[in-house]
CSV table of C-alpha atoms in Angstrom, one decimal:
chain,number,residue,atom,x,y,z
U,35,MET,CA,7.9,-15.0,-14.3
U,36,ARG,CA,5.0,-14.4,-16.6
U,37,ARG,CA,4.9,-11.3,-18.8
U,38,THR,CA,2.0,-9.3,-20.1
U,39,ALA,CA,1.6,-8.4,-23.8
U,40,LEU,CA,2.9,-4.9,-22.9
U,41,HIS,CA,6.2,-6.1,-21.5
U,42,GLY,CA,8.2,-4.7,-24.4
U,43,GLU,CA,6.5,-1.3,-24.0
U,44,HIS,CA,7.4,-1.1,-20.4
U,45,ARG,CA,11.0,-1.9,-21.2
U,46,ARG,CA,11.0,0.7,-23.9
U,47,LEU,CA,9.6,3.3,-21.5
U,48,GLY,CA,12.4,2.6,-19.0
U,49,ALA,CA,10.2,1.0,-16.3
U,50,ARG,CA,11.7,-0.7,-13.3
U,51,MET,CA,10.2,-4.2,-13.4
U,52,VAL,CA,9.4,-6.3,-10.3
U,53,ASP,CA,7.9,-9.7,-9.5
U,54,PHE,CA,4.2,-9.2,-8.6
U,55,ALA,CA,2.2,-12.3,-7.9
U,56,GLY,CA,4.4,-14.2,-10.3
U,57,TRP,CA,4.2,-11.5,-13.0
U,58,GLU,CA,7.0,-9.3,-14.2
U,59,MET,CA,5.3,-5.9,-13.8
U,60,PRO,CA,6.4,-2.2,-14.0
U,61,VAL,CA,6.7,-0.9,-10.4
U,62,GLN,CA,7.5,2.6,-11.6
U,63,TYR,CA,8.6,4.6,-14.7
U,64,ALA,CA,9.3,8.2,-13.6
U,65,GLY,CA,9.0,7.6,-9.8
U,66,VAL,CA,6.1,6.7,-7.5
U,67,ILE,CA,5.4,10.2,-6.1
U,68,GLU,CA,5.4,11.8,-9.6
U,69,GLU,CA,3.2,9.1,-11.1
U,70,HIS,CA,0.8,9.4,-8.1
U,71,GLN,CA,0.5,13.1,-8.6
U,72,ILE,CA,-0.1,12.6,-12.4
U,73,VAL,CA,-3.1,10.5,-11.6
U,74,ARG,CA,-4.5,12.9,-9.0
U,75,THR,CA,-4.1,15.9,-11.3
U,76,ASN,CA,-4.2,14.7,-14.9
U,77,VAL,CA,-4.4,11.2,-16.4
U,78,GLY,CA,-2.3,8.0,-16.1
U,79,ILE,CA,-2.3,4.7,-18.0
U,80,PHE,CA,-1.9,1.4,-16.2
U,81,ASP,CA,-1.1,-2.1,-17.6
U,82,LEU,CA,-3.2,-4.4,-15.4
U,83,SER,CA,-3.1,-7.4,-17.7
U,84,HIS,CA,-2.0,-9.7,-14.9
U,85,MET,CA,-5.6,-9.5,-13.5
U,86,GLY,CA,-7.9,-12.4,-14.3
U,87,GLU,CA,-10.9,-12.2,-16.5
U,88,ILE,CA,-13.5,-15.0,-16.1
U,89,TRP,CA,-16.7,-15.1,-18.1
U,90,VAL,CA,-19.9,-16.7,-16.9
U,91,ARG,CA,-22.4,-17.1,-19.7
U,92,GLY,CA,-25.9,-18.6,-20.2
U,93,PRO,CA,-29.5,-18.1,-19.3
U,94,HIS,CA,-28.9,-19.1,-15.7
U,95,ALA,CA,-25.6,-17.4,-15.2
U,96,GLY,CA,-26.9,-14.6,-13.0
U,97,ALA,CA,-28.6,-17.0,-10.6
U,98,ALA,CA,-25.6,-19.2,-10.5
U,99,LEU,CA,-23.3,-16.3,-9.6
U,100,ASP,CA,-25.7,-15.3,-6.8
U,101,ARG,CA,-25.0,-18.7,-5.2
U,102,ALA,CA,-21.3,-18.5,-5.9
U,103,LEU,CA,-20.6,-14.9,-4.6
U,104,VAL,CA,-21.8,-12.9,-1.6
U,105,SER,CA,-23.5,-10.2,-3.7
U,106,LEU,CA,-26.4,-10.4,-6.1
U,107,PRO,CA,-25.0,-10.2,-9.7
U,108,SER,CA,-28.3,-11.3,-11.2
U,109,ALA,CA,-29.8,-7.9,-10.0
U,110,LEU,CA,-27.3,-5.9,-12.1
U,111,ASN,CA,-28.9,-4.1,-15.0
U,112,LEU,CA,-27.3,-4.6,-18.4
U,113,GLY,CA,-24.1,-2.5,-18.6
U,114,ARG,CA,-23.6,-2.1,-14.9
U,115,ALA,CA,-20.9,-3.4,-12.5
U,116,GLN,CA,-20.6,-4.3,-8.8
U,117,TYR,CA,-17.9,-4.9,-6.3
U,118,SER,CA,-18.2,-8.4,-4.9
U,119,ILE,CA,-16.4,-11.1,-2.8
U,120,ILE,CA,-16.1,-14.8,-3.2
U,121,VAL,CA,-16.0,-16.7,0.2
U,122,ASN,CA,-15.4,-20.2,1.3
U,123,ASP,CA,-18.0,-22.3,3.3
U,124,ALA,CA,-16.9,-20.6,6.5
U,125,GLY,CA,-17.4,-17.1,5.1
U,126,GLY,CA,-13.7,-16.5,4.7
U,127,MET,CA,-12.7,-14.2,1.9
U,128,VAL,CA,-11.0,-16.0,-1.1
U,129,ASP,CA,-10.8,-12.9,-3.3
U,130,ASP,CA,-12.5,-9.6,-4.0
U,131,LEU,CA,-13.9,-9.1,-7.5
U,132,LEU,CA,-15.5,-6.7,-9.9
U,133,VAL,CA,-18.5,-8.2,-11.6
U,134,TYR,CA,-19.8,-6.7,-14.9
U,135,ARG,CA,-23.0,-7.5,-16.7
U,136,VAL,CA,-21.7,-7.0,-20.2
U,137,ALA,CA,-24.7,-8.6,-22.0
U,138,ASP,CA,-28.0,-10.0,-21.1
U,139,GLU,CA,-26.6,-13.5,-20.4
U,140,GLU,CA,-22.9,-12.6,-20.0
U,141,TRP,CA,-21.1,-11.6,-16.8
U,142,LEU,CA,-17.4,-10.7,-16.6
U,143,VAL,CA,-15.8,-11.5,-13.3
U,144,VAL,CA,-12.4,-9.8,-12.7
U,145,ALA,CA,-10.1,-11.4,-10.1
U,146,ASN,CA,-6.7,-10.6,-8.6
U,147,ALA,CA,-3.8,-12.1,-10.4
U,148,SER,CA,-2.7,-14.2,-7.5
U,149,ASN,CA,-6.2,-15.7,-7.1
U,150,THR,CA,-7.4,-16.1,-10.7
U,151,ALA,CA,-6.8,-19.9,-11.0
U,152,ARG,CA,-8.5,-20.6,-7.7
U,153,VAL,CA,-11.5,-18.3,-8.4
U,154,ALA,CA,-12.0,-19.9,-11.8
U,155,ASP,CA,-11.9,-23.3,-10.3
U,156,LEU,CA,-14.3,-22.4,-7.5
U,157,LEU,CA,-16.7,-20.8,-10.0
U,158,ALA,CA,-16.6,-23.8,-12.2
U,159,GLN,CA,-17.3,-26.1,-9.2
U,160,ARG,CA,-20.1,-24.0,-7.8
U,161,ILE,CA,-21.7,-23.2,-11.1
U,162,GLY,CA,-21.4,-26.7,-12.6
U,163,ALA,CA,-23.7,-27.2,-15.5
U,164,SER,CA,-25.9,-24.2,-14.8
U,165,ALA,CA,-23.8,-21.9,-16.9
U,166,SER,CA,-20.5,-21.8,-18.8
U,167,VAL,CA,-17.4,-20.6,-16.9
U,168,THR,CA,-14.4,-19.6,-19.1
U,169,ASP,CA,-11.1,-18.3,-17.8
U,170,GLU,CA,-10.1,-15.9,-20.6
U,171,SER,CA,-7.3,-14.3,-18.7
U,172,ASP,CA,-4.5,-15.4,-21.0
U,173,ALA,CA,-6.2,-14.0,-24.0
U,174,THR,CA,-7.2,-10.7,-22.3
U,175,ALA,CA,-5.3,-7.5,-21.7
U,176,MET,CA,-6.5,-4.9,-19.2
U,177,ILE,CA,-5.5,-1.3,-19.5
U,178,ALA,CA,-6.8,1.3,-17.0
U,179,VAL,CA,-7.0,5.1,-17.7
U,180,GLN,CA,-7.3,7.0,-14.4
U,181,GLY,CA,-7.4,10.6,-13.4
U,182,PRO,CA,-9.5,13.8,-13.7
U,183,ARG,CA,-8.7,14.0,-17.5
U,184,SER,CA,-9.3,10.4,-18.2
U,185,SER,CA,-12.5,10.9,-20.2
U,186,GLU,CA,-10.7,13.1,-22.7
U,187,ALA,CA,-8.0,10.5,-23.1
U,188,VAL,CA,-10.3,7.6,-23.8
U,189,ALA,CA,-12.7,9.7,-26.0
U,190,ALA,CA,-9.8,10.1,-28.5
U,191,LEU,CA,-9.9,6.4,-29.2
U,192,PHE,CA,-13.4,6.3,-30.6
U,193,GLU,CA,-15.4,7.7,-33.5
U,194,PRO,CA,-17.5,10.7,-32.4
U,195,GLU,CA,-20.8,9.0,-31.7
U,196,GLU,CA,-19.2,6.1,-29.7
U,197,ALA,CA,-16.9,8.6,-27.9
U,198,ASP,CA,-20.0,10.4,-26.6
U,199,ALA,CA,-21.4,7.0,-25.4
U,200,VAL,CA,-18.1,6.2,-23.6
U,201,ARG,CA,-17.9,9.7,-22.0
U,202,SER,CA,-21.4,9.4,-20.7
U,203,LEU,CA,-20.8,6.1,-19.0
U,204,ARG,CA,-21.8,6.5,-15.3
U,205,SER,CA,-19.7,5.3,-12.4
U,206,TYR,CA,-19.8,1.5,-12.4
U,207,ALA,CA,-21.2,1.3,-15.9
U,208,CYS,CA,-19.7,-0.6,-18.8
U,209,ARG,CA,-20.3,-1.2,-22.5
U,210,ARG,CA,-19.0,-3.4,-25.3
U,211,SER,CA,-17.4,-1.0,-27.8
U,212,VAL,CA,-15.1,-0.7,-30.7
U,213,ALA,CA,-12.1,1.6,-30.6
U,214,LEU,CA,-10.6,3.0,-33.8
U,215,VAL,CA,-6.8,3.1,-33.5
U,216,ALA,CA,-4.4,3.8,-36.4
U,217,GLY,CA,-7.1,2.7,-38.9
U,218,SER,CA,-7.8,-0.6,-37.2
U,219,ARG,CA,-10.8,-1.6,-35.1
U,220,ILE,CA,-10.3,-3.0,-31.6
U,221,SER,CA,-13.2,-4.7,-29.8
U,222,LEU,CA,-13.2,-4.1,-26.1
U,223,VAL,CA,-15.2,-3.8,-22.9
U,224,ILE,CA,-14.8,-0.4,-21.4
U,225,ALA,CA,-16.0,0.4,-17.9
U,226,ARG,CA,-16.1,3.5,-15.6
U,227,THR,CA,-14.3,1.7,-12.8
U,228,GLY,CA,-10.9,1.9,-11.1
U,229,TYR,CA,-8.8,1.5,-8.1
U,230,THR,CA,-7.3,5.0,-7.5
U,231,GLY,CA,-10.1,7.1,-6.0
U,232,GLU,CA,-10.2,9.2,-9.2
U,233,ASP,CA,-12.6,9.2,-12.2
U,234,GLY,CA,-11.4,6.7,-14.7
U,235,PHE,CA,-11.9,3.8,-17.0
U,236,GLU,CA,-10.8,0.2,-17.3
U,237,CYS,CA,-10.5,-1.5,-20.7
U,238,TYR,CA,-10.6,-5.3,-21.4
U,239,LEU,CA,-9.3,-6.2,-24.8
U,240,PRO,CA,-7.6,-9.0,-26.8
U,241,VAL,CA,-3.9,-9.3,-26.0
U,242,ASP,CA,-2.9,-8.8,-29.6
U,243,SER,CA,-4.5,-5.3,-29.6
U,244,ALA,CA,-2.9,-4.2,-26.3
U,245,THR,CA,0.2,-2.5,-27.8
U,246,SER,CA,-1.7,-0.4,-30.3
U,247,LEU,CA,-4.3,0.7,-27.7
U,248,TRP,CA,-1.5,1.4,-25.1
U,249,ARG,CA,0.5,3.5,-27.6
U,250,ALA,CA,-2.6,5.4,-28.7
U,251,LEU,CA,-3.5,6.3,-25.1
U,252,LEU,CA,0.0,7.6,-24.5
U,253,THR,CA,0.1,9.8,-27.7
U,254,THR,CA,-3.4,11.2,-28.1
U,255,GLY,CA,-3.6,14.0,-25.6
U,256,THR,CA,-5.8,17.1,-25.7
U,257,PRO,CA,-3.9,20.0,-27.3
U,258,GLY,CA,-2.5,22.2,-24.5
U,259,ALA,CA,-3.0,19.6,-21.8
U,260,PRO,CA,-0.2,17.4,-20.4
U,261,MET,CA,0.0,14.0,-22.2
U,262,PRO,CA,-1.2,10.9,-20.4
U,263,ARG,CA,1.7,9.1,-18.7
U,264,PRO,CA,2.3,5.4,-17.8
U,265,ILE,CA,1.8,4.6,-14.2
U,266,GLY,CA,3.4,1.6,-12.3
U,267,ILE,CA,2.0,-0.6,-9.6
U,268,GLY,CA,3.9,1.4,-7.0
U,269,ALA,CA,1.7,4.4,-7.5
U,270,ARG,CA,-1.4,2.1,-7.9
U,271,ASP,CA,-0.8,1.0,-4.3
U,272,THR,CA,-0.4,4.5,-2.8
U,273,LEU,CA,-3.4,5.7,-4.8
U,274,ARG,CA,-5.7,2.9,-3.7
U,275,LEU,CA,-4.5,3.3,-0.1
U,276,GLU,CA,-5.3,7.0,0.0
U,277,ALA,CA,-8.7,6.0,-1.4
U,278,GLY,CA,-9.2,3.6,1.5
U,279,MET,CA,-9.6,0.6,-0.9
U,280,PRO,CA,-8.6,-2.8,0.5
U,281,LEU,CA,-6.0,-5.0,-1.1
U,282,PHE,CA,-6.3,-8.8,-1.1
U,283,GLY,CA,-3.4,-10.3,0.8
U,284,ASN,CA,-3.1,-7.2,3.0
U,285,GLU,CA,-6.6,-6.1,4.3
U,286,LEU,CA,-8.5,-9.0,2.8
U,287,ARG,CA,-7.5,-12.6,3.9
U,288,GLU,CA,-9.2,-16.0,4.0
U,289,GLU,CA,-9.2,-15.9,7.9
U,290,LEU,CA,-11.5,-12.9,7.8
U,291,THR,CA,-15.2,-12.5,6.6
U,292,PRO,CA,-16.4,-9.3,4.8
U,293,PHE,CA,-17.9,-8.2,8.2
U,294,ASP,CA,-14.4,-8.1,9.7
U,295,VAL,CA,-13.2,-5.5,7.2
U,296,GLY,CA,-16.2,-3.2,7.0
U,297,LEU,CA,-17.6,-4.8,3.8
U,298,GLY,CA,-20.7,-6.4,5.3
U,299,ARG,CA,-22.9,-4.0,3.2
U,300,ILE,CA,-22.1,-6.0,0.0
U,301,VAL,CA,-23.2,-9.3,1.5
U,302,ARG,CA,-26.8,-10.2,0.5
U,303,PHE,CA,-28.9,-12.7,2.4
U,304,ASN,CA,-32.1,-14.6,1.6
U,305,LYS,CA,-30.9,-15.6,-1.8
U,306,GLY,CA,-32.4,-19.1,-1.6
U,307,GLU,CA,-30.8,-22.5,-1.3
U,308,GLY,CA,-27.2,-23.4,-2.0
U,309,VAL,CA,-25.5,-20.1,-1.4
U,310,VAL,CA,-21.8,-20.7,-0.5
U,311,GLY,CA,-20.9,-19.3,3.0
U,312,ASP,CA,-24.5,-18.2,3.6
U,313,ALA,CA,-25.0,-19.9,7.0
U,314,ALA,CA,-21.6,-18.7,8.3
U,315,LEU,CA,-22.1,-15.1,7.1
U,316,THR,CA,-25.6,-15.0,8.5
U,317,ALA,CA,-24.3,-16.0,11.9
U,318,ARG,CA,-21.4,-13.6,11.6
U,319,SER,CA,-23.7,-10.7,10.7
U,320,ALA,CA,-26.0,-11.5,13.7
U,321,ALA,CA,-23.0,-11.5,16.0
U,322,GLY,CA,-22.5,-7.8,15.3
U,323,ALA,CA,-19.5,-5.4,15.1
U,324,GLN,CA,-18.3,-6.0,18.6
U,325,VAL,CA,-16.8,-9.4,17.7
U,326,GLY,CA,-14.1,-10.4,15.3
U,327,ARG,CA,-12.0,-7.7,13.7
U,328,ALA,CA,-12.3,-4.1,12.7
U,329,LEU,CA,-10.5,-2.4,9.8
U,330,VAL,CA,-9.5,1.1,11.0
U,331,GLY,CA,-7.8,4.0,9.2
U,332,LEU,CA,-4.8,5.6,11.0
U,333,LYS,CA,-2.9,8.8,10.5
U,334,ILE,CA,0.6,8.5,12.0
U,335,THR,CA,1.3,11.6,14.0
U,336,GLY,CA,4.6,10.5,15.5
U,337,ARG,CA,7.9,10.0,13.6
U,338,GLY,CA,7.9,7.0,11.3
U,339,ILE,CA,5.9,5.2,8.6
U,340,ALA,CA,3.7,2.3,9.7
U,341,ARG,CA,4.1,-0.7,7.5
U,342,HIS,CA,2.4,-4.0,6.8
U,343,GLY,CA,2.9,-6.3,9.9
U,344,HIS,CA,3.7,-3.6,12.5
U,345,GLY,CA,1.9,-4.1,15.8
U,346,VAL,CA,-0.8,-1.7,17.0
U,347,HIS,CA,-1.2,-1.1,20.7
U,348,LEU,CA,-3.5,0.8,23.0
U,349,PRO,CA,-1.9,3.6,25.0
U,350,ASP,CA,-1.7,1.2,27.9
U,351,GLY,CA,0.6,-1.1,25.9
U,352,ARG,CA,-1.9,-3.8,25.0
U,353,LEU,CA,-1.4,-5.3,21.6
U,354,ILE,CA,-4.7,-5.1,19.7
U,355,GLY,CA,-3.8,-5.8,16.1
U,356,HIS,CA,-1.5,-5.1,13.1
U,357,ILE,CA,-1.0,-2.7,10.3
U,358,THR,CA,-2.3,-4.2,7.0
U,359,SER,CA,-1.0,-1.5,4.7
U,360,GLY,CA,0.9,1.7,5.3
U,361,THR,CA,2.7,4.3,3.3
U,362,HIS,CA,3.6,8.0,3.1
U,363,SER,CA,0.6,9.6,1.5
U,364,PRO,CA,1.9,11.7,-1.4
U,365,THR,CA,-1.3,13.8,-1.5
U,366,LEU,CA,-1.5,14.5,2.2
U,367,GLY,CA,2.2,14.6,3.0
U,368,PHE,CA,2.0,12.4,6.1
U,369,PRO,CA,1.9,8.7,6.7
U,370,ILE,CA,-1.4,6.8,6.6
U,371,ALA,CA,-2.2,3.2,7.3
U,372,LEU,CA,-5.0,0.6,7.6
U,373,ALA,CA,-5.0,-1.6,10.7
U,374,ASP,CA,-6.7,-4.9,11.4
U,375,LEU,CA,-7.8,-4.6,15.1
U,376,ILE,CA,-9.6,-6.8,17.6
U,377,ALA,CA,-13.1,-5.4,17.6
U,378,SER,CA,-13.8,-6.2,21.3
U,379,ALA,CA,-10.9,-3.9,22.3
U,380,GLY,CA,-12.7,-1.0,20.6
U,381,PRO,CA,-14.7,0.9,19.7
U,382,TYR,CA,-12.2,3.0,17.8
U,383,PRO,CA,-13.8,6.4,17.4
U,384,LEU,CA,-12.4,9.0,15.1
U,385,GLY,CA,-9.7,10.9,16.9
U,386,ALA,CA,-8.8,8.0,19.3
U,387,THR,CA,-5.1,7.7,20.0
U,388,LEU,CA,-3.3,4.4,19.4
U,389,GLU,CA,0.4,3.5,19.1
U,390,VAL,CA,2.2,1.6,16.3
U,391,LEU,CA,5.4,-0.3,17.0
U,392,ILE,CA,7.9,0.9,14.4
U,393,ARG,CA,11.4,-0.5,14.8
U,394,GLU,CA,10.9,-1.1,18.5
U,395,GLU,CA,9.5,2.4,19.2
U,396,ARG,CA,5.9,3.2,20.0
U,397,VAL,CA,4.8,5.9,17.6
U,398,ALA,CA,1.5,7.8,18.0
U,399,ALA,CA,-1.3,7.3,15.6
U,400,VAL,CA,-4.8,8.8,15.4
U,401,VAL,CA,-7.9,6.9,14.2
U,402,THR,CA,-9.1,8.7,11.0
U,403,GLY,CA,-11.9,8.3,8.5
U,404,VAL,CA,-11.4,6.5,5.2
U,405,PRO,CA,-11.1,7.3,2.4
U,406,PHE,CA,-8.1,9.3,3.5
U,407,VAL,CA,-8.3,11.4,0.3
U,408,PRO,CA,-12.0,11.9,-0.9
U,409,LYS,CA,-12.8,10.8,-4.4
U,410,GLY,CA,-12.0,13.5,-7.0
U,411,VAL,CA,-10.4,15.8,-4.5
U,412,ILE,CA,-8.8,17.8,-7.3
U,413,GLY,CA,-12.0,18.2,-9.2
U,414,THR,CA,-13.6,15.4,-11.1
U,415,GLU,CA,-15.6,15.7,-14.2
U,416,ARG,CA,-18.8,13.7,-14.0
U,417,THR,CA,-21.2,13.4,-16.9
A,133,MET,CA,28.0,6.9,-13.9
A,134,SER,CA,31.1,6.5,-11.7
A,135,SER,CA,31.0,7.3,-8.0
A,136,PRO,CA,33.0,10.2,-6.6
A,137,ALA,CA,36.7,9.2,-6.4
A,138,GLU,CA,37.4,11.0,-3.1
A,139,LEU,CA,34.9,8.8,-1.1
A,140,ARG,CA,35.1,5.3,0.4
A,141,TYR,CA,32.2,2.9,0.1
A,142,SER,CA,30.7,-0.1,1.9
A,143,LYS,CA,29.1,-3.1,0.2
A,144,GLU,CA,25.8,-2.0,1.9
A,145,HIS,CA,25.9,1.1,-0.3
A,146,GLU,CA,27.0,3.8,2.2
A,147,TRP,CA,29.7,6.3,1.5
A,148,VAL,CA,32.3,8.0,3.8
A,149,ARG,CA,34.0,11.3,3.3
A,150,VAL,CA,37.0,11.6,5.7
A,151,GLN,CA,38.1,15.0,6.9
A,152,GLY,CA,40.8,14.5,9.5
A,153,ASP,CA,39.3,12.5,12.4
A,154,VAL,CA,35.8,13.4,11.3
A,155,ALA,CA,33.7,11.5,8.7
A,156,VAL,CA,30.5,12.4,6.9
A,157,ILE,CA,28.4,9.4,5.8
A,158,GLY,CA,25.5,9.0,3.4
A,159,ILE,CA,24.0,6.5,1.0
A,160,THR,CA,25.2,6.1,-2.6
A,161,ALA,CA,23.4,7.3,-5.8
A,162,HIS,CA,23.0,3.6,-6.7
A,163,ALA,CA,21.2,2.9,-3.4
A,164,ALA,CA,19.0,6.1,-3.6
A,165,ASN,CA,18.0,5.1,-7.2
A,166,GLU,CA,17.2,1.5,-6.1
A,167,LEU,CA,15.0,2.8,-3.2
A,168,GLY,CA,13.0,5.3,-5.3
A,169,ASP,CA,11.5,8.4,-3.7
A,170,VAL,CA,12.8,8.7,-0.2
A,171,VAL,CA,10.1,9.9,2.2
A,172,PHE,CA,11.5,9.3,5.7
A,173,VAL,CA,14.9,8.9,7.4
A,174,ASP,CA,15.4,7.5,10.9
A,175,LEU,CA,18.8,8.6,12.3
A,176,PRO,CA,20.5,8.1,15.7
A,177,GLN,CA,20.7,11.0,18.2
A,178,VAL,CA,23.8,13.2,18.4
A,179,GLY,CA,26.2,11.5,20.9
A,180,ALA,CA,25.1,8.0,20.0
A,181,THR,CA,27.8,5.4,19.1
A,182,ILE,CA,27.6,3.6,15.9
A,183,LYS,CA,29.5,0.5,14.9
A,184,GLN,CA,31.0,-0.5,11.5
A,185,PHE,CA,28.6,-2.7,9.4
A,186,VAL,CA,25.9,-2.6,12.1
A,187,VAL,CA,22.4,-1.0,11.6
A,188,PHE,CA,22.2,2.6,12.8
A,189,GLY,CA,19.0,3.7,11.2
A,190,ALA,CA,16.6,3.3,8.4
A,191,VAL,CA,15.6,5.0,5.2
A,192,GLU,CA,12.1,4.6,3.8
A,193,SER,CA,10.8,5.1,0.3
A,194,VAL,CA,7.1,5.2,-0.6
A,195,LYS,CA,7.2,1.5,-1.1
A,196,ALA,CA,9.8,0.0,1.3
A,197,VAL,CA,12.1,0.3,4.3
A,198,SER,CA,15.8,-0.3,4.1
A,199,ASP,CA,18.2,-0.5,7.0
A,200,LEU,CA,21.2,1.8,7.1
A,201,PHE,CA,24.5,0.1,8.0
A,202,SER,CA,27.3,2.2,9.3
A,203,PRO,CA,30.4,2.1,7.0
A,204,ILE,CA,32.6,3.0,10.0
A,205,SER,CA,32.5,3.1,13.8
A,206,GLY,CA,32.3,6.4,15.7
A,207,SER,CA,30.2,8.8,17.7
A,208,VAL,CA,27.6,11.0,16.1
A,209,LEU,CA,28.6,14.7,16.0
A,210,ALA,CA,25.7,15.9,13.9
A,211,ARG,CA,22.8,14.6,11.8
A,212,ASN,CA,21.3,16.2,8.7
A,213,GLU,CA,18.2,17.7,10.3
A,214,ALA,CA,17.1,19.1,6.9
A,215,LEU,CA,16.2,15.6,5.9
A,216,SER,CA,13.2,15.6,8.2
A,217,THR,CA,11.5,18.1,5.9
A,218,ALA,CA,13.3,17.4,2.7
A,219,PRO,CA,14.1,13.6,2.6
A,220,GLU,CA,14.1,13.9,-1.2
A,221,SER,CA,17.6,15.4,-1.0
A,222,ILE,CA,18.8,11.9,-0.7
A,223,ASN,CA,17.6,11.2,-4.3
A,224,ALA,CA,18.5,14.6,-5.7
A,225,ASP,CA,22.0,15.0,-4.2
A,226,PRO,CA,23.1,11.8,-2.4
A,227,TYR,CA,26.7,12.9,-2.0
A,228,GLY,CA,25.9,16.6,-1.1
A,229,SER,CA,22.8,17.9,0.6
A,230,GLY,CA,21.5,14.3,1.1
A,231,TRP,CA,24.3,13.4,3.7
A,232,LEU,CA,23.1,11.6,6.8
A,233,LEU,CA,25.6,11.9,9.7
A,234,GLU,CA,28.8,13.5,10.7
A,235,ILE,CA,30.8,11.3,13.1
A,236,ARG,CA,34.0,11.3,15.0
A,237,ILE,CA,36.0,8.3,13.6
A,238,GLY,CA,36.6,5.7,16.3
A,239,ASP,CA,39.2,3.5,14.5
A,240,PRO,CA,40.7,4.9,11.3
A,241,THR,CA,42.0,1.4,10.4
A,242,GLU,CA,38.4,0.4,9.6
A,243,LEU,CA,38.7,2.5,6.5
A,244,ASP,CA,40.9,-0.2,5.0
A,245,LEU,CA,37.8,-2.5,5.0
A,246,LEU,CA,35.9,-0.2,2.6
A,247,LEU,CA,36.0,0.0,-1.2
A,248,ASP,CA,37.4,2.7,-3.4
A,249,ALA,CA,35.2,4.2,-6.1
A,250,PRO,CA,36.3,1.8,-8.9
A,251,GLY,CA,35.7,-1.2,-6.5
A,252,TYR,CA,32.3,0.1,-5.6
A,253,ASP,CA,31.3,0.7,-9.2
A,254,LYS,CA,32.4,-2.8,-10.1
A,255,LEU,CA,30.1,-4.1,-7.3
A,256,THR,CA,27.1,-2.3,-8.6
A,257,ALA,CA,27.8,-2.7,-12.3
């Protein structure tokens, strides 16, 4: 198993380590529910160094990315980010991505750990000689700071003027910056992005600076406020599910197009020649929402917790799909789930009753809106 | 930490407390710790028959589901209804308020197939 630069820190903090996409990652430190609540009410620090960082650079990088991805990265203003998807020729999803325009001619593409090598290969093939594609994942650590008090936690890393600039980053904005930690300077890219449904930041930095930034984040709290705490990938999953965010491998799969999971809005058409998957996605878009699949939020009202793979049935017993993710929601106190359903058996209006097969028993579930927990439900500072 | 000496244990991490022909069963501290925060427990109805080393229910943490294997055969006399609102008792007090079932023992000789506390501790060391 691969280890991040922060492996020793996790051990020292008493984390329970698990295999996650071939990486030995902390699943929890204090406990999933406690960590989940820390992020909803205060601030938590995540090691996400398993994620992939691929840079695309050059005067034609933006146009090349427009052809390689479903969105329009060339339209990003400097210092802005967008959620995107890379598809195959048939429009099937290969990975979901965050794309940052870090400099005029530099885009940072962040991929899931399990897909990084493939995304880097596909980008290199599709972009060819139009721009340079460099997979810098091995040299890059990623640390997320998430929660309503995250701006106070990150501001402590910077000199006053730069701290102001970081605090005033808008949602989906990013900047190249220099942190000042224990007298030494750390170059990083910091962005106001995340995967928890809370305000927060994600930092991309050289692996040899990861430990000092991590330690600084865990020890530089605001006087009188609870200190930031480390958060494992267990709580990351319950947080993202409450926020209704899809996970590749669960909700997102290569057999599905963005239109089958409610992400059609990020697909841009009329981008010119040579856009991968364009013909297939144009046809899929024209076919409408009554074909293919629908991703639906469920609240489990019966006894039991719906889990990945459980069957979903109409009240008359007909099997219409499967649960893609399900858990007990620590914030709401009841089980929630996302389900991949046959669109033609719908529609699935809010409040409709379905059934989930949990250990051979049909358990009642009600279609509910996502996100299950609205962003910043506890009170999010926005500057 | 050593397991309570007065209990018997199965290799599937359940414990039995024998009181005459009645037994109380639960999951061990080791199992509760491995599971993490317990959020749901699925138990058989009162009157149901359970069989030694066969699945009788499930316990779910935030992250995962684990089957419950009965350490001994018998019929269910009572189940811990408090777990439906406070499943976290299994983490907080696995040998006390986190108990699962009270059963009438079907065959006391089955107890010989279980481990004592030192044997269980060796298994989980």
